[in-house]
C-alpha cells in the first residue's frame, strides 16, 4: 500500500471512530442530476473545459439505463446573461467562464449524452444546482426521494450540489466514474470529503443498481427547461 493510500486509510479510520462517514439508504424514486456536462466543460479547447471523454461515456451508460428504467434525468448548465451582473463575484474568481453566455454553443448539453426533449435543463449562475434555481421544486414534482449526481467539476459544482442536496433532505449518491475535474488532486479530495460528510460516493455498477427495475418503468413526465 502506498503512503498516500495508507494516509487515506488512516483518515477514514479516524473519521469512522469519530462518527463521520455514515452510509445513506437508497431511495426508491431517484432522479439523476447531471451537473454541467456542457460543451464548455467537456471541450478542452474552451477556457474552462478539460478532457472528460471517459466521464461522458460513463454518463451515457448510466443515462441509457435510467431512461430504460423510467428514472427521470435532469441536466444543468451554466449560462450567464450578457450583463454579467448575476454571478459577478464567481466570474471574478473564474474569468474563464465568461464565455458561458446564454445562447452560445458552449452552454449546450454535450450531444453525446443523448438528451431527450423530456429531460429538462436547469440554468444556473452559481456552483450548486440548487442555488437560486427551480431544482428543488422540480425534484418535488418528479417525486424524487434521492438524487444520483454526476457531472463536472467534482471539486466545484458537483460538490456544491451534493452539499445542498444534503441540506435539502435528499440522500445524494455521487457516481465516481461519472464525475470529473481539471486535475486529479481536487477531484480525489472532493470525493473523499463528499463521502465523509454529505453523500455516498459510489461506482457506476452500484449506481446502476439504484435504478428501479425496468419492468416497473413509467415514462418521466415532460417538463421544460428551468430558467434561473
Coordinates of C-alpha atoms in Angstrom, one line a residue:
X1 CA 0.0 0.0 0.0
X2 CA 1.4 3.4 -1.0
X3 CA 2.0 6.2 1.6
X4 CA -0.9 8.1 0.1
X5 CA -3.3 5.1 0.4
X6 CA -2.1 4.5 3.9
X7 CA -2.7 8.1 4.8
X8 CA -6.2 8.0 3.4
X9 CA -7.0 4.7 5.2
X10 CA -5.8 6.3 8.5
X11 CA -8.1 9.3 8.0
X12 CA -11.0 7.1 7.1
X13 CA -10.4 5.1 10.3
X14 CA -10.2 8.3 12.4
X15 CA -13.4 9.6 10.8
X16 CA -15.2 6.4 11.4
X17 CA -14.1 6.4 15.0
X18 CA -15.4 9.9 15.5
X19 CA -18.7 9.2 13.8
X20 CA -18.1 10.6 10.3
X21 CA -18.8 8.8 7.0
X22 CA -22.1 7.1 7.8
X23 CA -23.9 5.4 4.9
X24 CA -27.2 6.5 3.3
X25 CA -30.2 4.4 2.5
X26 CA -31.1 4.4 -1.3
X27 CA -34.5 5.7 -2.2
X28 CA -37.0 4.0 -4.5
X29 CA -37.6 7.1 -6.7
X30 CA -34.2 8.5 -7.6
X31 CA -33.6 11.3 -10.1
X32 CA -30.3 11.5 -12.0
X33 CA -28.9 15.1 -11.8
X34 CA -26.2 15.6 -14.5
X35 CA -24.2 18.7 -13.5
X36 CA -22.8 20.9 -16.2
X37 CA -21.7 18.3 -18.7
X38 CA -21.9 21.1 -21.3
X39 CA -19.7 21.8 -24.3
X40 CA -17.9 24.5 -22.4
X41 CA -16.7 21.9 -19.8
X42 CA -16.2 18.8 -22.0
X43 CA -14.3 20.5 -24.8
X44 CA -10.6 21.1 -23.8
X45 CA -10.5 24.0 -26.3
X46 CA -12.9 26.0 -24.2
X47 CA -11.1 28.0 -21.4
X48 CA -13.0 26.3 -18.5
X49 CA -13.0 22.9 -20.3
X50 CA -11.0 19.7 -19.9
X51 CA -10.8 16.2 -21.3
X52 CA -13.9 14.5 -19.9
X53 CA -14.4 11.9 -22.6
X54 CA -14.3 9.0 -20.2
X55 CA -16.7 10.8 -17.9
X56 CA -19.1 11.5 -20.8
X57 CA -19.0 7.8 -21.8
X58 CA -19.7 6.6 -18.3
X59 CA -22.6 9.0 -18.0
X60 CA -24.1 7.8 -21.3
X61 CA -24.1 4.2 -19.9
X62 CA -25.9 5.4 -16.7
X63 CA -28.3 7.7 -18.6
X64 CA -29.4 5.0 -21.1
X65 CA -30.1 2.6 -18.2
X66 CA -32.0 5.4 -16.4
X67 CA -34.1 6.1 -19.4
X68 CA -34.9 2.4 -19.9
X69 CA -35.9 2.2 -16.2
X70 CA -38.1 5.3 -16.4
X71 CA -35.9 7.2 -14.0
X72 CA -36.1 11.0 -14.6
X73 CA -33.0 12.7 -15.8
X74 CA -32.3 16.4 -15.1
X75 CA -29.4 18.4 -16.7
X76 CA -27.9 21.6 -15.5
X77 CA -26.0 24.3 -17.4
X78 CA -24.1 27.5 -16.5
X79 CA -25.3 30.3 -18.7
X80 CA -24.6 33.9 -17.9
X81 CA -26.5 36.9 -19.2
X82 CA -24.5 39.4 -21.3
X83 CA -24.6 42.0 -18.5
X84 CA -22.8 39.6 -16.2
X85 CA -24.5 41.0 -13.1
X86 CA -25.8 37.7 -11.7
X87 CA -22.7 35.6 -10.8
X88 CA -20.3 38.6 -11.0
X89 CA -18.3 37.5 -8.0
X90 CA -17.9 34.0 -9.3
X91 CA -16.8 35.4 -12.7
X92 CA -14.1 37.4 -10.9
X93 CA -12.8 34.2 -9.4
X94 CA -13.2 32.3 -12.6
X95 CA -13.0 34.7 -15.6
X96 CA -12.6 31.7 -17.9
X97 CA -16.3 31.2 -17.6
X98 CA -17.2 34.5 -19.2
X99 CA -17.5 32.5 -22.5
X100 CA -20.5 30.7 -21.0
X101 CA -23.1 33.1 -22.3
X102 CA -26.7 32.5 -22.9
X103 CA -27.4 31.3 -26.5
X104 CA -23.9 30.2 -27.2
X105 CA -22.9 26.6 -28.2
X106 CA -20.7 26.4 -25.0
X107 CA -23.7 26.2 -22.7
X108 CA -25.5 23.4 -24.6
X109 CA -25.5 19.9 -23.1
X110 CA -22.9 17.7 -24.7
X111 CA -24.7 15.9 -27.5
X112 CA -23.0 12.6 -26.7
X113 CA -25.3 12.3 -23.7
X114 CA -28.3 11.9 -25.9
X115 CA -30.5 14.3 -24.0
X116 CA -34.2 13.9 -24.9
X117 CA -36.9 16.6 -25.1
X118 CA -38.4 15.2 -21.8
X119 CA -35.2 15.9 -19.9
X120 CA -35.2 19.4 -18.5
X121 CA -32.2 21.7 -18.3
X122 CA -31.8 23.8 -15.1
X123 CA -30.0 27.0 -15.9
X124 CA -27.7 28.3 -13.0
X125 CA -25.3 31.0 -12.3
X126 CA -23.7 29.6 -9.2
X127 CA -21.9 26.4 -8.3
X128 CA -24.8 24.5 -6.7
X129 CA -27.6 23.2 -8.9
X130 CA -29.9 24.3 -6.0
X131 CA -28.7 27.9 -5.8
X132 CA -31.4 30.3 -7.0
X133 CA -32.9 27.7 -9.4
X134 CA -36.1 25.7 -9.6
X135 CA -34.4 22.4 -8.9
X136 CA -36.0 21.8 -5.5
X137 CA -39.5 22.3 -6.9
X138 CA -38.6 20.2 -10.0
X139 CA -37.4 17.3 -7.8
X140 CA -40.7 17.5 -5.8
X141 CA -42.7 17.5 -9.0
X142 CA -40.8 14.4 -10.1
X143 CA -41.5 12.7 -6.8
X144 CA -37.8 12.3 -6.0
X145 CA -36.7 10.7 -2.7
X146 CA -33.0 10.7 -3.6
X147 CA -30.6 12.0 -6.2
X148 CA -27.9 10.4 -8.2
X149 CA -25.3 13.1 -9.0
X150 CA -22.9 13.1 -11.9
X151 CA -21.0 15.7 -13.9
X152 CA -18.4 18.4 -13.5
X153 CA -16.4 19.6 -11.9
X154 CA -16.0 17.3 -8.9
X155 CA -14.4 20.0 -6.7
X156 CA -16.8 22.7 -7.8
X157 CA -20.4 22.3 -9.0
X158 CA -20.7 18.6 -8.2
X159 CA -19.5 19.1 -4.6
X160 CA -21.7 22.2 -4.1
X161 CA -24.7 20.3 -5.4
X162 CA -24.1 17.3 -3.1
X163 CA -23.8 19.7 -0.1
X164 CA -27.0 21.4 -0.9
X165 CA -28.8 18.1 -1.7
X166 CA -27.9 17.0 1.9
X167 CA -29.2 20.4 3.2
X168 CA -32.5 19.9 1.2
X169 CA -33.1 16.5 2.7
X170 CA -32.2 14.4 -0.4
X171 CA -29.8 11.5 0.0
X172 CA -27.2 12.1 -2.6
X173 CA -25.2 9.4 -4.4
X174 CA -22.2 10.7 -6.4
X175 CA -21.0 8.4 -9.1
X176 CA -17.2 8.4 -9.1
X177 CA -16.9 7.1 -12.6
X178 CA -19.3 9.8 -13.9
X179 CA -17.7 12.9 -12.4
X180 CA -14.5 14.7 -13.4
X181 CA -12.3 17.6 -12.8
X182 CA -9.4 19.6 -14.3
X183 CA -6.9 18.0 -12.0
X184 CA -6.6 14.7 -10.1
X185 CA -5.9 16.3 -6.7
X186 CA -9.1 18.4 -6.3
X187 CA -11.1 15.5 -7.8
X188 CA -9.9 12.9 -5.3
X189 CA -10.0 15.2 -2.3
X190 CA -13.6 16.3 -3.1
X191 CA -14.8 12.7 -3.5
X192 CA -13.3 11.9 -0.1
X193 CA -14.9 14.9 1.5
X194 CA -18.3 14.3 0.0
X195 CA -18.3 10.7 1.1
X196 CA -17.3 11.7 4.6
X197 CA -19.9 14.4 5.2
X198 CA -22.6 14.9 2.6
X199 CA -23.4 11.9 0.4
X200 CA -22.3 8.4 -0.6
X201 CA -19.6 8.1 -3.3
X202 CA -20.3 5.0 -5.4
X203 CA -19.2 3.3 -8.6
X204 CA -21.1 3.0 -11.8
X205 CA -22.1 -0.6 -11.2
X206 CA -23.6 0.4 -7.8
X207 CA -25.4 3.4 -9.4
X208 CA -27.0 1.1 -12.0
X209 CA -28.2 -1.0 -9.1
X210 CA -30.0 2.0 -7.6
X211 CA -32.3 2.3 -10.7
X212 CA -35.8 0.8 -10.4
X213 CA -36.5 -2.4 -12.3
X214 CA -37.2 -1.6 -15.9
X215 CA -40.2 -3.8 -15.8
X216 CA -41.9 -1.3 -13.5
X217 CA -40.8 1.7 -15.5
X218 CA -43.2 4.5 -16.3
X219 CA -42.0 7.4 -18.5
X220 CA -40.9 10.6 -16.8
X221 CA -43.4 13.5 -17.3
X222 CA -42.3 16.1 -19.9
X223 CA -41.0 19.2 -18.2
X224 CA -39.5 22.2 -20.0
X225 CA -36.2 23.9 -19.3
X226 CA -35.9 25.6 -15.9
X227 CA -34.7 29.2 -16.1
X228 CA -32.7 30.8 -13.3

